[in-house]
mmCIF file with all atom_site columns, C-alpha atoms in Angstrom:
data_model
loop_
_atom_site.group_PDB
_atom_site.id
_atom_site.type_symbol
_atom_site.label_atom_id
_atom_site.label_alt_id
_atom_site.label_comp_id
_atom_site.label_asym_id
_atom_site.label_entity_id
_atom_site.label_seq_id
_atom_site.pdbx_PDB_ins_code
_atom_site.Cartn_x
_atom_site.Cartn_y
_atom_site.Cartn_z
_atom_site.occupancy
_atom_site.B_iso_or_equiv
_atom_site.pdbx_formal_charge
_atom_site.auth_seq_id
_atom_site.auth_comp_id
_atom_site.auth_asym_id
_atom_site.auth_atom_id
_atom_site.pdbx_PDB_model_num
ATOM 1   C CA . UNK K 1 1   ? 120.533 113.618 121.543 1.00 0.00 ? 1   UNK K CA 1
ATOM 2   C CA . UNK K 1 2   ? 117.731 116.065 121.513 1.00 0.00 ? 2   UNK K CA 1
ATOM 3   C CA . UNK K 1 3   ? 117.848 116.102 117.569 1.00 0.00 ? 3   UNK K CA 1
ATOM 4   C CA . UNK K 1 4   ? 117.171 112.358 117.225 1.00 0.00 ? 4   UNK K CA 1
ATOM 5   C CA . UNK K 1 5   ? 113.537 112.965 115.959 1.00 0.00 ? 5   UNK K CA 1
ATOM 6   C CA . UNK K 1 6   ? 112.139 116.128 114.663 1.00 0.00 ? 6   UNK K CA 1
ATOM 7   C CA . UNK K 1 7   ? 109.928 117.880 112.282 1.00 0.00 ? 7   UNK K CA 1
ATOM 8   C CA . UNK K 1 8   ? 109.906 116.634 108.629 1.00 0.00 ? 8   UNK K CA 1
ATOM 9   C CA . UNK K 1 9   ? 111.705 119.639 106.850 1.00 0.00 ? 9   UNK K CA 1
ATOM 10  C CA . UNK K 1 10  ? 115.214 118.499 107.588 1.00 0.00 ? 10  UNK K CA 1
ATOM 11  C CA . UNK K 1 11  ? 116.818 118.096 104.167 1.00 0.00 ? 11  UNK K CA 1
ATOM 12  C CA . UNK K 1 12  ? 116.701 120.258 100.990 1.00 0.00 ? 12  UNK K CA 1
ATOM 13  C CA . UNK K 1 13  ? 114.455 119.752 97.969  1.00 0.00 ? 13  UNK K CA 1
ATOM 14  C CA . UNK K 1 14  ? 116.081 117.452 95.329  1.00 0.00 ? 14  UNK K CA 1
ATOM 15  C CA . UNK K 1 15  ? 115.930 114.093 93.570  1.00 0.00 ? 15  UNK K CA 1
ATOM 16  C CA . UNK K 1 16  ? 117.551 110.683 93.405  1.00 0.00 ? 16  UNK K CA 1
ATOM 17  C CA . UNK K 1 17  ? 117.519 107.927 90.895  1.00 0.00 ? 17  UNK K CA 1
ATOM 18  C CA . UNK K 1 18  ? 117.722 104.390 92.218  1.00 0.00 ? 18  UNK K CA 1
ATOM 19  C CA . UNK K 1 19  ? 119.339 102.344 89.374  1.00 0.00 ? 19  UNK K CA 1
ATOM 20  C CA . UNK K 1 20  ? 118.627 98.976  90.888  1.00 0.00 ? 20  UNK K CA 1
ATOM 21  C CA . UNK K 1 21  ? 114.808 99.448  90.665  1.00 0.00 ? 21  UNK K CA 1
ATOM 22  C CA . UNK K 1 22  ? 114.565 102.152 88.176  1.00 0.00 ? 22  UNK K CA 1
ATOM 23  C CA . UNK K 1 23  ? 112.847 104.412 90.722  1.00 0.00 ? 23  UNK K CA 1
ATOM 24  C CA . UNK K 1 24  ? 113.024 108.206 90.506  1.00 0.00 ? 24  UNK K CA 1
ATOM 25  C CA . UNK K 1 25  ? 112.550 109.923 93.809  1.00 0.00 ? 25  UNK K CA 1
ATOM 26  C CA . UNK K 1 26  ? 111.905 113.657 94.209  1.00 0.00 ? 26  UNK K CA 1
ATOM 27  C CA . UNK K 1 27  ? 111.640 115.685 97.336  1.00 0.00 ? 27  UNK K CA 1
ATOM 28  C CA . UNK K 1 28  ? 109.940 119.042 98.061  1.00 0.00 ? 28  UNK K CA 1
ATOM 29  C CA . UNK K 1 29  ? 110.989 120.512 101.397 1.00 0.00 ? 29  UNK K CA 1
ATOM 30  C CA . UNK K 1 30  ? 110.295 123.590 103.357 1.00 0.00 ? 30  UNK K CA 1
ATOM 31  C CA . UNK K 1 31  ? 110.592 124.417 107.069 1.00 0.00 ? 31  UNK K CA 1
ATOM 32  C CA . UNK K 1 32  ? 108.366 121.925 108.838 1.00 0.00 ? 32  UNK K CA 1
ATOM 33  C CA . UNK K 1 33  ? 106.947 120.137 105.767 1.00 0.00 ? 33  UNK K CA 1
ATOM 34  C CA . UNK K 1 34  ? 108.245 117.595 103.268 1.00 0.00 ? 34  UNK K CA 1
ATOM 35  C CA . UNK K 1 35  ? 106.745 115.564 100.615 1.00 0.00 ? 35  UNK K CA 1
ATOM 36  C CA . UNK K 1 36  ? 108.499 112.589 98.882  1.00 0.00 ? 36  UNK K CA 1
ATOM 37  C CA . UNK K 1 37  ? 107.403 111.375 95.530  1.00 0.00 ? 37  UNK K CA 1
ATOM 38  C CA . UNK K 1 38  ? 108.398 108.086 93.758  1.00 0.00 ? 38  UNK K CA 1
ATOM 39  C CA . UNK K 1 39  ? 107.928 107.182 90.151  1.00 0.00 ? 39  UNK K CA 1
ATOM 40  C CA . UNK K 1 40  ? 108.484 103.589 88.745  1.00 0.00 ? 40  UNK K CA 1
ATOM 41  C CA . UNK K 1 41  ? 107.163 101.848 85.540  1.00 0.00 ? 41  UNK K CA 1
ATOM 42  C CA . UNK K 1 42  ? 104.733 104.677 84.847  1.00 0.00 ? 42  UNK K CA 1
ATOM 43  C CA . UNK K 1 43  ? 103.215 104.598 88.440  1.00 0.00 ? 43  UNK K CA 1
ATOM 44  C CA . UNK K 1 44  ? 103.623 107.510 90.935  1.00 0.00 ? 44  UNK K CA 1
ATOM 45  C CA . UNK K 1 45  ? 102.881 107.787 94.712  1.00 0.00 ? 45  UNK K CA 1
ATOM 46  C CA . UNK K 1 46  ? 103.602 110.766 96.962  1.00 0.00 ? 46  UNK K CA 1
ATOM 47  C CA . UNK K 1 47  ? 103.749 110.932 100.786 1.00 0.00 ? 47  UNK K CA 1
ATOM 48  C CA . UNK K 1 48  ? 103.919 113.691 103.207 1.00 0.00 ? 48  UNK K CA 1
ATOM 49  C CA . UNK K 1 49  ? 106.717 113.062 105.859 1.00 0.00 ? 49  UNK K CA 1
ATOM 50  C CA . UNK K 1 50  ? 105.618 113.039 109.409 1.00 0.00 ? 50  UNK K CA 1
ATOM 51  C CA . UNK K 1 51  ? 108.925 112.878 111.272 1.00 0.00 ? 51  UNK K CA 1
ATOM 52  C CA . UNK K 1 52  ? 112.734 113.087 110.461 1.00 0.00 ? 52  UNK K CA 1
ATOM 53  C CA . UNK K 1 53  ? 115.011 110.649 112.295 1.00 0.00 ? 53  UNK K CA 1
ATOM 54  C CA . UNK K 1 54  ? 118.584 111.506 112.967 1.00 0.00 ? 54  UNK K CA 1
ATOM 55  C CA . UNK K 1 55  ? 120.479 114.759 113.739 1.00 0.00 ? 55  UNK K CA 1
ATOM 56  C CA . UNK K 1 56  ? 121.737 115.239 110.237 1.00 0.00 ? 56  UNK K CA 1
ATOM 57  C CA . UNK K 1 57  ? 125.401 115.080 111.366 1.00 0.00 ? 57  UNK K CA 1
ATOM 58  C CA . UNK K 1 58  ? 125.649 111.855 109.223 1.00 0.00 ? 58  UNK K CA 1
ATOM 59  C CA . UNK K 1 59  ? 122.168 111.228 107.808 1.00 0.00 ? 59  UNK K CA 1
ATOM 60  C CA . UNK K 1 60  ? 118.455 111.764 108.237 1.00 0.00 ? 60  UNK K CA 1
ATOM 61  C CA . UNK K 1 61  ? 115.771 109.196 107.577 1.00 0.00 ? 61  UNK K CA 1
ATOM 62  C CA . UNK K 1 62  ? 112.066 109.872 107.318 1.00 0.00 ? 62  UNK K CA 1
ATOM 63  C CA . UNK K 1 63  ? 108.831 108.333 108.658 1.00 0.00 ? 63  UNK K CA 1
ATOM 64  C CA . UNK K 1 64  ? 105.404 108.599 107.078 1.00 0.00 ? 64  UNK K CA 1
ATOM 65  C CA . UNK K 1 65  ? 102.078 108.154 108.837 1.00 0.00 ? 65  UNK K CA 1
ATOM 66  C CA . UNK K 1 66  ? 99.278  106.187 107.194 1.00 0.00 ? 66  UNK K CA 1
ATOM 67  C CA . UNK K 1 67  ? 96.241  106.455 109.714 1.00 0.00 ? 67  UNK K CA 1
ATOM 68  C CA . UNK K 1 68  ? 98.017  105.739 112.876 1.00 0.00 ? 68  UNK K CA 1
ATOM 69  C CA . UNK K 1 69  ? 100.638 103.454 111.464 1.00 0.00 ? 69  UNK K CA 1
ATOM 70  C CA . UNK K 1 70  ? 104.340 104.585 110.885 1.00 0.00 ? 70  UNK K CA 1
ATOM 71  C CA . UNK K 1 71  ? 106.507 103.439 107.860 1.00 0.00 ? 71  UNK K CA 1
ATOM 72  C CA . UNK K 1 72  ? 110.081 104.174 106.936 1.00 0.00 ? 72  UNK K CA 1
ATOM 73  C CA . UNK K 1 73  ? 110.632 106.235 103.739 1.00 0.00 ? 73  UNK K CA 1
ATOM 74  C CA . UNK K 1 74  ? 113.122 104.333 101.254 1.00 0.00 ? 74  UNK K CA 1
ATOM 75  C CA . UNK K 1 75  ? 114.872 107.702 100.796 1.00 0.00 ? 75  UNK K CA 1
ATOM 76  C CA . UNK K 1 76  ? 117.326 109.295 103.193 1.00 0.00 ? 76  UNK K CA 1
ATOM 77  C CA . UNK K 1 77  ? 119.499 112.437 103.093 1.00 0.00 ? 77  UNK K CA 1
ATOM 78  C CA . UNK K 1 78  ? 123.207 111.915 103.748 1.00 0.00 ? 78  UNK K CA 1
ATOM 79  C CA . UNK K 1 79  ? 125.389 114.752 104.920 1.00 0.00 ? 79  UNK K CA 1
ATOM 80  C CA . UNK K 1 80  ? 128.266 113.656 102.718 1.00 0.00 ? 80  UNK K CA 1
ATOM 81  C CA . UNK K 1 81  ? 126.367 113.074 99.439  1.00 0.00 ? 81  UNK K CA 1
ATOM 82  C CA . UNK K 1 82  ? 122.875 114.256 99.621  1.00 0.00 ? 82  UNK K CA 1
ATOM 83  C CA . UNK K 1 83  ? 119.841 112.122 98.782  1.00 0.00 ? 83  UNK K CA 1
ATOM 84  C CA . UNK K 1 84  ? 120.232 108.450 98.504  1.00 0.00 ? 84  UNK K CA 1
ATOM 85  C CA . UNK K 1 85  ? 118.458 105.063 99.309  1.00 0.00 ? 85  UNK K CA 1
ATOM 86  C CA . UNK K 1 86  ? 117.725 104.330 102.974 1.00 0.00 ? 86  UNK K CA 1
ATOM 87  C CA . UNK K 1 87  ? 119.761 101.576 104.559 1.00 0.00 ? 87  UNK K CA 1
ATOM 88  C CA . UNK K 1 88  ? 118.207 98.083  103.850 1.00 0.00 ? 88  UNK K CA 1
ATOM 89  C CA . UNK K 1 89  ? 116.558 99.193  100.561 1.00 0.00 ? 89  UNK K CA 1
ATOM 90  C CA . UNK K 1 90  ? 119.732 99.293  98.514  1.00 0.00 ? 90  UNK K CA 1
ATOM 91  C CA . UNK K 1 91  ? 119.208 96.066  96.522  1.00 0.00 ? 91  UNK K CA 1
ATOM 92  C CA . UNK K 1 92  ? 115.306 96.034  96.474  1.00 0.00 ? 92  UNK K CA 1
ATOM 93  C CA . UNK K 1 93  ? 113.742 95.760  92.991  1.00 0.00 ? 93  UNK K CA 1
ATOM 94  C CA . UNK K 1 94  ? 110.718 97.767  94.293  1.00 0.00 ? 94  UNK K CA 1
ATOM 95  C CA . UNK K 1 95  ? 111.641 100.022 97.094  1.00 0.00 ? 95  UNK K CA 1
ATOM 96  C CA . UNK K 1 96  ? 108.452 101.626 98.617  1.00 0.00 ? 96  UNK K CA 1
ATOM 97  C CA . UNK K 1 97  ? 106.992 103.162 101.771 1.00 0.00 ? 97  UNK K CA 1
ATOM 98  C CA . UNK K 1 98  ? 106.128 99.741  103.286 1.00 0.00 ? 98  UNK K CA 1
ATOM 99  C CA . UNK K 1 99  ? 108.804 99.121  105.937 1.00 0.00 ? 99  UNK K CA 1
ATOM 100 C CA . UNK K 1 100 ? 106.836 99.096  109.282 1.00 0.00 ? 100 UNK K CA 1
ATOM 101 C CA . UNK K 1 101 ? 108.394 101.176 112.022 1.00 0.00 ? 101 UNK K CA 1
ATOM 102 C CA . UNK K 1 102 ? 108.132 98.842  115.127 1.00 0.00 ? 102 UNK K CA 1
ATOM 103 C CA . UNK K 1 103 ? 108.517 100.291 118.609 1.00 0.00 ? 103 UNK K CA 1
ATOM 104 C CA . UNK K 1 104 ? 111.964 98.469  119.055 1.00 0.00 ? 104 UNK K CA 1
ATOM 105 C CA . UNK K 1 105 ? 113.164 100.349 115.894 1.00 0.00 ? 105 UNK K CA 1
ATOM 106 C CA . UNK K 1 106 ? 112.309 103.733 117.656 1.00 0.00 ? 106 UNK K CA 1
ATOM 107 C CA . UNK K 1 107 ? 113.873 102.876 120.958 1.00 0.00 ? 107 UNK K CA 1
ATOM 108 C CA . UNK K 1 108 ? 117.229 104.415 120.072 1.00 0.00 ? 108 UNK K CA 1
ATOM 109 C CA . UNK K 1 109 ? 115.729 107.321 118.243 1.00 0.00 ? 109 UNK K CA 1
ATOM 110 C CA . UNK K 1 110 ? 112.991 108.889 120.457 1.00 0.00 ? 110 UNK K CA 1
ATOM 111 C CA . UNK K 1 111 ? 112.452 109.520 124.082 1.00 0.00 ? 111 UNK K CA 1
ATOM 112 C CA . UNK K 1 112 ? 109.193 107.524 124.444 1.00 0.00 ? 112 UNK K CA 1
ATOM 113 C CA . UNK K 1 113 ? 106.973 106.009 121.697 1.00 0.00 ? 113 UNK K CA 1
ATOM 114 C CA . UNK K 1 114 ? 103.272 105.346 122.381 1.00 0.00 ? 114 UNK K CA 1
ATOM 115 C CA . UNK K 1 115 ? 102.630 102.070 120.455 1.00 0.00 ? 115 UNK K CA 1
ATOM 116 C CA . UNK K 1 116 ? 99.105  100.441 120.520 1.00 0.00 ? 116 UNK K CA 1
ATOM 117 C CA . UNK K 1 117 ? 99.620  97.048  122.296 1.00 0.00 ? 117 UNK K CA 1
ATOM 118 C CA . UNK K 1 118 ? 99.084  94.043  120.047 1.00 0.00 ? 118 UNK K CA 1
ATOM 119 C CA . UNK K 1 119 ? 99.836  95.901  116.819 1.00 0.00 ? 119 UNK K CA 1
ATOM 120 C CA . UNK K 1 120 ? 102.895 95.703  114.636 1.00 0.00 ? 120 UNK K CA 1
ATOM 121 C CA . UNK K 1 121 ? 103.377 99.554  113.926 1.00 0.00 ? 121 UNK K CA 1
ATOM 122 C CA . UNK K 1 122 ? 100.277 101.344 115.121 1.00 0.00 ? 122 UNK K CA 1
ATOM 123 C CA . UNK K 1 123 ? 100.729 104.265 117.581 1.00 0.00 ? 123 UNK K CA 1
ATOM 124 C CA . UNK K 1 124 ? 98.581  106.506 119.764 1.00 0.00 ? 124 UNK K CA 1
ATOM 125 C CA . UNK K 1 125 ? 97.733  110.029 118.815 1.00 0.00 ? 125 UNK K CA 1
ATOM 126 C CA . UNK K 1 126 ? 100.266 111.689 119.433 1.00 0.00 ? 126 UNK K CA 1
ATOM 127 C CA . UNK K 1 127 ? 102.780 108.847 118.606 1.00 0.00 ? 127 UNK K CA 1
ATOM 128 C CA . UNK K 1 128 ? 105.262 110.100 121.128 1.00 0.00 ? 128 UNK K CA 1
ATOM 129 C CA . UNK K 1 129 ? 105.209 111.050 124.734 1.00 0.00 ? 129 UNK K CA 1
ATOM 130 C CA . UNK K 1 130 ? 108.771 112.473 124.327 1.00 0.00 ? 130 UNK K CA 1
ATOM 131 C CA . UNK K 1 131 ? 110.222 112.993 120.925 1.00 0.00 ? 131 UNK K CA 1
ATOM 132 C CA . UNK K 1 132 ? 113.758 113.683 122.160 1.00 0.00 ? 132 UNK K CA 1
ATOM 133 C CA . UNK K 1 133 ? 115.864 111.214 123.946 1.00 0.00 ? 133 UNK K CA 1
ATOM 134 C CA . UNK K 1 134 ? 115.788 112.327 127.463 1.00 0.00 ? 134 UNK K CA 1
ATOM 135 C CA . UNK K 1 135 ? 118.381 112.189 130.344 1.00 0.00 ? 135 UNK K CA 1
ATOM 136 C CA . UNK K 1 136 ? 116.580 109.202 131.646 1.00 0.00 ? 136 UNK K CA 1
ATOM 137 C CA . UNK K 1 137 ? 117.748 106.928 128.781 1.00 0.00 ? 137 UNK K CA 1
ATOM 138 C CA . UNK K 1 138 ? 121.364 106.894 130.230 1.00 0.00 ? 138 UNK K CA 1
ATOM 139 C CA . UNK K 1 139 ? 121.046 108.207 133.681 1.00 0.00 ? 139 UNK K CA 1
ATOM 140 C CA . UNK K 1 140 ? 117.964 106.424 135.007 1.00 0.00 ? 140 UNK K CA 1
ATOM 141 C CA . UNK K 1 141 ? 115.045 108.115 136.899 1.00 0.00 ? 141 UNK K CA 1
ATOM 142 C CA . UNK K 1 142 ? 115.623 111.881 137.328 1.00 0.00 ? 142 UNK K CA 1
ATOM 143 C CA . UNK K 1 143 ? 113.042 112.753 139.960 1.00 0.00 ? 143 UNK K CA 1
ATOM 144 C CA . UNK K 1 144 ? 115.265 112.604 143.035 1.00 0.00 ? 144 UNK K CA 1
ATOM 145 C CA . UNK K 1 145 ? 118.041 114.408 141.073 1.00 0.00 ? 145 UNK K CA 1
ATOM 146 C CA . UNK K 1 146 ? 115.724 117.329 140.019 1.00 0.00 ? 146 UNK K CA 1
ATOM 147 C CA . UNK K 1 147 ? 114.608 117.692 143.594 1.00 0.00 ? 147 UNK K CA 1
ATOM 148 C CA . UNK K 1 148 ? 118.136 117.664 144.911 1.00 0.00 ? 148 UNK K CA 1
ATOM 149 C CA . UNK K 1 149 ? 120.737 117.834 142.140 1.00 0.00 ? 149 UNK K CA 1
ATOM 150 C CA . UNK K 1 150 ? 123.633 116.536 144.009 1.00 0.00 ? 150 UNK K CA 1
ATOM 151 C CA . UNK K 1 151 ? 126.279 113.752 143.151 1.00 0.00 ? 151 UNK K CA 1
ATOM 152 C CA . UNK K 1 152 ? 124.695 110.389 143.872 1.00 0.00 ? 152 UNK K CA 1
ATOM 153 C CA . UNK K 1 153 ? 121.115 111.475 143.218 1.00 0.00 ? 153 UNK K CA 1
ATOM 154 C CA . UNK K 1 154 ? 121.353 110.116 139.504 1.00 0.00 ? 154 UNK K CA 1
ATOM 155 C CA . UNK K 1 155 ? 123.269 107.464 137.805 1.00 0.00 ? 155 UNK K CA 1
ATOM 156 C CA . UNK K 1 156 ? 126.573 108.709 136.416 1.00 0.00 ? 156 UNK K CA 1
ATOM 157 C CA . UNK K 1 157 ? 127.631 105.985 133.832 1.00 0.00 ? 157 UNK K CA 1
ATOM 158 C CA . UNK K 1 158 ? 131.340 107.092 134.234 1.00 0.00 ? 158 UNK K CA 1
ATOM 159 C CA . UNK K 1 159 ? 131.136 105.853 137.872 1.00 0.00 ? 159 UNK K CA 1
ATOM 160 C CA . UNK K 1 160 ? 129.769 102.428 136.993 1.00 0.00 ? 160 UNK K CA 1
ATOM 161 C CA . UNK K 1 161 ? 131.740 99.248  136.691 1.00 0.00 ? 161 UNK K CA 1
ATOM 162 C CA . UNK K 1 162 ? 132.972 98.774  133.147 1.00 0.00 ? 162 UNK K CA 1
ATOM 163 C CA . UNK K 1 163 ? 130.305 96.125  132.156 1.00 0.00 ? 163 UNK K CA 1
ATOM 164 C CA . UNK K 1 164 ? 127.413 98.159  133.651 1.00 0.00 ? 164 UNK K CA 1
ATOM 165 C CA . UNK K 1 165 ? 128.811 101.268 132.033 1.00 0.00 ? 165 UNK K CA 1
ATOM 166 C CA . UNK K 1 166 ? 129.285 99.653  128.597 1.00 0.00 ? 166 UNK K CA 1
ATOM 167 C CA . UNK K 1 167 ? 125.633 98.180  128.858 1.00 0.00 ? 167 UNK K CA 1
ATOM 168 C CA . UNK K 1 168 ? 124.219 101.790 129.080 1.00 0.00 ? 168 UNK K CA 1
ATOM 169 C CA . UNK K 1 169 ? 125.747 102.783 125.655 1.00 0.00 ? 169 UNK K CA 1
ATOM 170 C CA . UNK K 1 170 ? 125.199 99.261  124.231 1.00 0.00 ? 170 UNK K CA 1
ATOM 171 C CA . UNK K 1 171 ? 121.430 99.517  124.586 1.00 0.00 ? 171 UNK K CA 1
ATOM 172 C CA . UNK K 1 172 ? 121.511 101.510 121.408 1.00 0.00 ? 172 UNK K CA 1
ATOM 173 C CA . UNK K 1 173 ? 124.972 101.616 119.949 1.00 0.00 ? 173 UNK K CA 1
ATOM 174 C CA . UNK K 1 174 ? 125.572 97.764  119.763 1.00 0.00 ? 174 UNK K CA 1
ATOM 175 C CA . UNK K 1 175 ? 122.007 96.629  119.252 1.00 0.00 ? 175 UNK K CA 1
ATOM 176 C CA . UNK K 1 176 ? 120.788 94.367  116.598 1.00 0.00 ? 176 UNK K CA 1
ATOM 177 C CA . UNK K 1 177 ? 121.703 90.946  115.365 1.00 0.00 ? 177 UNK K CA 1
ATOM 178 C CA . UNK K 1 178 ? 125.374 91.749  114.740 1.00 0.00 ? 178 UNK K CA 1
ATOM 179 C CA . UNK K 1 179 ? 127.104 94.531  116.819 1.00 0.00 ? 179 UNK K CA 1
ATOM 180 C CA . UNK K 1 180 ? 128.952 96.710  114.378 1.00 0.00 ? 180 UNK K CA 1
ATOM 181 C CA . UNK K 1 181 ? 130.791 99.865  115.925 1.00 0.00 ? 181 UNK K CA 1
ATOM 182 C CA . UNK K 1 182 ? 131.126 102.939 113.687 1.00 0.00 ? 182 UNK K CA 1
ATOM 183 C CA . UNK K 1 183 ? 134.426 103.050 111.919 1.00 0.00 ? 183 UNK K CA 1
ATOM 184 C CA . UNK K 1 184 ? 136.962 105.124 113.726 1.00 0.00 ? 184 UNK K CA 1
ATOM 185 C CA . UNK K 1 185 ? 134.934 105.320 116.920 1.00 0.00 ? 185 UNK K CA 1
ATOM 186 C CA . UNK K 1 186 ? 135.631 103.710 120.171 1.00 0.00 ? 186 UNK K CA 1
ATOM 187 C CA . UNK K 1 187 ? 132.855 102.113 121.858 1.00 0.00 ? 187 UNK K CA 1
ATOM 188 C CA . UNK K 1 188 ? 134.313 102.171 125.418 1.00 0.00 ? 188 UNK K CA 1
#
């Protein structure tokens, strides 16, 4: 889970054409830096990527920072087929860098986001107290365990009652409006 959020350079340079919108996307990538450019109807815009989201085992999505606001890129990199449109942008006639990244969107992808209260998608500087998902997400507070690492000094989800155990995983893996498990994977 330590690879859930990282530097922007995860994904090769390349391009993608979104036929629904007639948008041409191009990507320039180097270690630690990435820019994504989009062109549609004779207009172009380009953004530097601030963060990559996902380990890359299946896909990587990208976040841009405008001032202290985070937005999701309409372009993702998929391990199976390369560059493609990000989930939720597939049928849009004008995919753009306007999807606000809310704290609840980040809960399953980062250790601790630092949102500015009362805003939709504004974050402190830095935006994250912990980029990687830490042990505490599934095992609870770790202070006692770090002082004395013995059984019982931390929550072991395998030792919980089935409902409690499942709820630990479900905080991310079955979140959203409609729970959809990954094909071929068992949830419990």
